[in-house]
Amino acid sequence: MAANRTFSIIKPDATRRNLTGAVTKMLEDAGLRVVASKRIKMTREQAEGFYAVHKERPFFDDLVAFMTSGPVVVQVLEGEDAVKRNRDIMGATNPENAEEGTIRKTYAESIEANSVHGSDSDENAATEIAFFFKPEEIVG
Ligand code: UDP
């Protein structure tokens, strides 16, 4: 598969513990290149919109509160098979189930405060990138 892109968020539990560099290093070591990056404080509207697919889930309100509780770093990552490559290095949603050597196994605090987000399909990657970045902010 040709080089392509995915969308990543370094979540508030990770920025709070000053792990932006450590998480980014694991992404880079996995063969992904950061082609856009910005540190933001998500608004409630942004978090609700970004996670709209989970609106009916019991954890939705807590998740929105968590994602707006501190700074996040939104990133566009480029690499061969970027979506799968990123999901593999992230590890399972629940860190208790994540494999050794993954970001979530290494750093996540809980199923909610699990340090990183990564798109789960090429289609969602395109939507999520466009949610946070203008095309000119992405420099490959
Ligand atoms: N989440 C949660 N409780 C759950 C499941 C998920 O708080 O029982 C949070 C967690 O932060 C997760 C996010 O909701 O990363 C999105 O869930 P999803 O199932 O899409 O997992 P992911 O794709 O992030 O692994």
mmCIF file of C-alpha atoms and ligand atoms in Angstrom:
data_model
loop_
_atom_site.group_PDB
_atom_site.id
_atom_site.type_symbol
_atom_site.label_atom_id
_atom_site.label_comp_id
_atom_site.label_asym_id
_atom_site.label_seq_id
_atom_site.Cartn_x
_atom_site.Cartn_y
_atom_site.Cartn_z
ATOM 1 C CA MET A 1 0.000 0.000 0.000
ATOM 2 C CA ALA A 2 1.271 3.459 -0.861
ATOM 3 C CA ALA A 3 2.138 6.052 1.788
ATOM 4 C CA ASN A 4 -0.977 7.582 3.229
ATOM 5 C CA ARG A 5 -2.232 9.548 6.205
ATOM 6 C CA THR A 6 -4.012 9.149 9.485
ATOM 7 C CA PHE A 7 -5.113 11.407 12.306
ATOM 8 C CA SER A 8 -3.796 11.218 15.874
ATOM 9 C CA ILE A 9 -4.529 12.956 19.168
ATOM 10 C CA ILE A 10 -2.199 12.947 22.147
ATOM 11 C CA LYS A 11 -4.815 13.104 24.889
ATOM 12 C CA PRO A 12 -4.886 15.267 28.074
ATOM 13 C CA ASP A 13 -3.594 12.503 30.376
ATOM 14 C CA ALA A 14 -0.418 12.355 28.253
ATOM 15 C CA THR A 15 0.126 16.108 27.848
ATOM 16 C CA ARG A 16 -0.428 16.537 31.617
ATOM 17 C CA ARG A 17 2.429 14.094 32.301
ATOM 18 C CA ASN A 18 4.681 15.834 29.727
ATOM 19 C CA LEU A 19 4.668 12.793 27.425
ATOM 20 C CA THR A 20 4.142 14.578 24.080
ATOM 21 C CA GLY A 21 7.705 13.865 22.997
ATOM 22 C CA ALA A 22 7.758 10.298 24.316
ATOM 23 C CA VAL A 23 4.504 9.406 22.531
ATOM 24 C CA THR A 24 5.618 11.119 19.327
ATOM 25 C CA LYS A 25 8.899 9.177 19.446
ATOM 26 C CA MET A 26 6.970 5.891 19.595
ATOM 27 C CA LEU A 27 4.905 7.005 16.582
ATOM 28 C CA GLU A 28 8.052 7.978 14.672
ATOM 29 C CA ASP A 29 9.843 4.769 15.619
ATOM 30 C CA ALA A 30 6.837 2.868 14.233
ATOM 31 C CA GLY A 31 7.483 4.412 10.813
ATOM 32 C CA LEU A 32 5.084 7.343 10.973
ATOM 33 C CA ARG A 33 6.048 10.920 10.111
ATOM 34 C CA VAL A 34 4.385 13.951 11.727
ATOM 35 C CA VAL A 35 3.325 16.170 8.792
ATOM 36 C CA ALA A 36 1.078 18.488 10.846
ATOM 37 C CA SER A 37 0.869 19.157 14.577
ATOM 38 C CA LYS A 38 -0.734 21.657 16.921
ATOM 39 C CA ARG A 39 -1.384 21.887 20.622
ATOM 40 C CA ILE A 40 -4.930 23.034 21.370
ATOM 41 C CA LYS A 41 -7.495 23.090 24.141
ATOM 42 C CA MET A 42 -10.537 21.411 22.633
ATOM 43 C CA THR A 43 -13.813 23.210 23.158
ATOM 44 C CA ARG A 44 -16.825 21.256 24.346
ATOM 45 C CA GLU A 45 -18.364 21.740 20.890
ATOM 46 C CA GLN A 46 -15.279 20.329 19.189
ATOM 47 C CA ALA A 47 -15.141 17.303 21.496
ATOM 48 C CA GLU A 48 -18.860 16.592 21.107
ATOM 49 C CA GLY A 49 -18.592 16.937 17.332
ATOM 50 C CA PHE A 50 -15.465 14.831 17.071
ATOM 51 C CA TYR A 51 -16.972 11.989 19.128
ATOM 52 C CA ALA A 52 -20.539 12.373 17.762
ATOM 53 C CA VAL A 53 -20.523 8.695 16.732
ATOM 54 C CA HIS A 54 -20.392 7.813 20.462
ATOM 55 C CA LYS A 55 -23.217 10.207 21.481
ATOM 56 C CA GLU A 56 -25.526 7.448 22.724
ATOM 57 C CA ARG A 57 -22.810 5.558 24.615
ATOM 58 C CA PRO A 58 -22.813 5.701 28.439
ATOM 59 C CA PHE A 59 -19.252 7.041 28.532
ATOM 60 C CA PHE A 60 -19.919 10.000 26.182
ATOM 61 C CA ASP A 61 -20.302 12.809 28.765
ATOM 62 C CA ASP A 62 -17.263 11.668 30.730
ATOM 63 C CA LEU A 63 -15.241 11.361 27.523
ATOM 64 C CA VAL A 64 -16.114 14.923 26.453
ATOM 65 C CA ALA A 65 -15.199 16.194 29.940
ATOM 66 C CA PHE A 66 -11.882 14.328 29.789
ATOM 67 C CA MET A 67 -10.976 15.496 26.285
ATOM 68 C CA THR A 68 -11.603 19.136 27.291
ATOM 69 C CA SER A 69 -9.815 18.820 30.664
ATOM 70 C CA GLY A 70 -6.421 19.925 29.342
ATOM 71 C CA PRO A 71 -4.354 20.478 26.224
ATOM 72 C CA VAL A 72 -4.246 17.922 23.437
ATOM 73 C CA VAL A 73 -1.878 17.633 20.483
ATOM 74 C CA VAL A 74 -3.642 16.935 17.196
ATOM 75 C CA GLN A 75 -1.436 15.471 14.484
ATOM 76 C CA VAL A 76 -1.517 14.235 10.929
ATOM 77 C CA LEU A 77 0.718 11.188 10.488
ATOM 78 C CA GLU A 78 2.037 9.931 7.191
ATOM 79 C CA GLY A 79 3.424 6.498 6.380
ATOM 80 C CA GLU A 80 2.854 3.258 4.581
ATOM 81 C CA ASP A 81 -0.486 1.797 5.660
ATOM 82 C CA ALA A 82 -0.745 4.708 8.136
ATOM 83 C CA VAL A 83 -4.104 3.848 9.736
ATOM 84 C CA LYS A 84 -3.150 0.268 10.615
ATOM 85 C CA ARG A 85 0.424 1.166 11.499
ATOM 86 C CA ASN A 86 -0.863 3.749 13.999
ATOM 87 C CA ARG A 87 -3.548 1.452 15.455
ATOM 88 C CA ASP A 88 -0.914 -1.242 15.956
ATOM 89 C CA ILE A 89 1.480 1.001 17.882
ATOM 90 C CA MET A 90 -1.411 2.522 19.904
ATOM 91 C CA GLY A 91 -2.621 -0.833 21.268
ATOM 92 C CA ALA A 92 -6.063 -1.850 22.487
ATOM 93 C CA THR A 93 -8.550 0.751 23.794
ATOM 94 C CA ASN A 94 -8.340 -0.729 27.290
ATOM 95 C CA PRO A 95 -4.668 -0.637 28.346
ATOM 96 C CA GLU A 96 -5.201 -3.841 30.331
ATOM 97 C CA ASN A 97 -5.705 -5.587 26.990
ATOM 98 C CA ALA A 98 -2.956 -3.742 25.109
ATOM 99 C CA GLU A 99 0.151 -5.579 23.995
ATOM 100 C CA GLU A 100 3.585 -4.918 25.460
ATOM 101 C CA GLY A 101 5.456 -2.207 23.588
ATOM 102 C CA THR A 102 2.342 -0.286 22.570
ATOM 103 C CA ILE A 103 1.706 3.330 23.561
ATOM 104 C CA ARG A 104 -1.357 2.478 25.617
ATOM 105 C CA LYS A 105 0.341 -0.407 27.444
ATOM 106 C CA THR A 106 3.285 1.855 28.215
ATOM 107 C CA TYR A 107 1.482 5.058 29.150
ATOM 108 C CA ALA A 108 -2.330 4.825 29.422
ATOM 109 C CA GLU A 109 -3.932 5.359 32.819
ATOM 110 C CA SER A 110 -7.366 3.808 32.121
ATOM 111 C CA ILE A 111 -9.781 2.823 29.350
ATOM 112 C CA GLU A 112 -10.806 6.501 29.154
ATOM 113 C CA ALA A 113 -7.478 8.227 29.828
ATOM 114 C CA ASN A 114 -5.697 6.087 27.263
ATOM 115 C CA SER A 115 -3.158 8.651 26.004
ATOM 116 C CA VAL A 116 -3.867 8.551 22.259
ATOM 117 C CA HIS A 117 -6.560 8.588 19.594
ATOM 118 C CA GLY A 118 -6.059 7.180 16.126
ATOM 119 C CA SER A 119 -8.432 6.986 13.170
ATOM 120 C CA ASP A 120 -9.873 3.522 12.525
ATOM 121 C CA SER A 121 -10.306 3.761 8.716
ATOM 122 C CA ASP A 122 -9.029 5.776 5.758
ATOM 123 C CA GLU A 123 -12.458 7.374 5.426
ATOM 124 C CA ASN A 124 -12.549 8.477 9.082
ATOM 125 C CA ALA A 125 -8.938 9.649 8.835
ATOM 126 C CA ALA A 126 -9.889 12.041 6.023
ATOM 127 C CA THR A 127 -12.898 13.340 7.971
ATOM 128 C CA GLU A 128 -10.932 13.760 11.202
ATOM 129 C CA ILE A 129 -7.978 15.488 9.502
ATOM 130 C CA ALA A 130 -10.386 17.960 7.903
ATOM 131 C CA PHE A 131 -12.054 18.551 11.294
ATOM 132 C CA PHE A 132 -8.844 20.068 12.713
ATOM 133 C CA PHE A 133 -6.555 21.061 9.825
ATOM 134 C CA LYS A 134 -6.660 23.230 6.736
ATOM 135 C CA PRO A 135 -4.877 21.658 3.761
ATOM 136 C CA GLU A 136 -2.112 24.278 3.894
ATOM 137 C CA GLU A 137 -1.308 23.340 7.512
ATOM 138 C CA ILE A 138 -0.194 19.882 6.378
ATOM 139 C CA VAL A 139 3.346 19.841 5.061
ATOM 140 C CA GLY A 140 4.435 16.444 3.829
HETATM 141 N N1 UDP B 1 -13.877 5.095 25.971
HETATM 142 C C1 UDP B 1 -14.275 5.128 27.297
HETATM 143 N N2 UDP B 1 -14.941 4.037 27.796
HETATM 144 C C2 UDP B 1 -15.212 2.928 27.055
HETATM 145 C C3 UDP B 1 -14.809 2.914 25.704
HETATM 146 C C4 UDP B 1 -14.136 4.011 25.195
HETATM 147 O O1 UDP B 1 -14.041 6.106 27.995
HETATM 148 O O2 UDP B 1 -15.820 1.976 27.583
HETATM 149 C C5 UDP B 1 -13.165 6.257 25.413
HETATM 150 C C6 UDP B 1 -11.657 6.015 25.220
HETATM 151 O O3 UDP B 1 -10.959 7.228 25.503
HETATM 152 C C7 UDP B 1 -11.585 5.664 23.752
HETATM 153 C C8 UDP B 1 -12.658 6.580 23.162
HETATM 154 O O4 UDP B 1 -13.698 6.557 24.130
HETATM 155 O O5 UDP B 1 -10.293 5.872 23.227
HETATM 156 C C9 UDP B 1 -13.214 6.150 21.816
HETATM 157 O O6 UDP B 1 -13.635 4.807 21.902
HETATM 158 P P1 UDP B 1 -13.358 3.772 20.718
HETATM 159 O O7 UDP B 1 -14.191 2.563 21.008
HETATM 160 O O8 UDP B 1 -13.538 4.456 19.404
HETATM 161 O O9 UDP B 1 -11.825 3.351 20.963
HETATM 162 P P2 UDP B 1 -10.459 3.712 20.208
HETATM 163 O O10 UDP B 1 -10.748 3.737 18.715
HETATM 164 O O11 UDP B 1 -9.996 5.054 20.737
HETATM 165 O O12 UDP B 1 -9.509 2.601 20.582
#
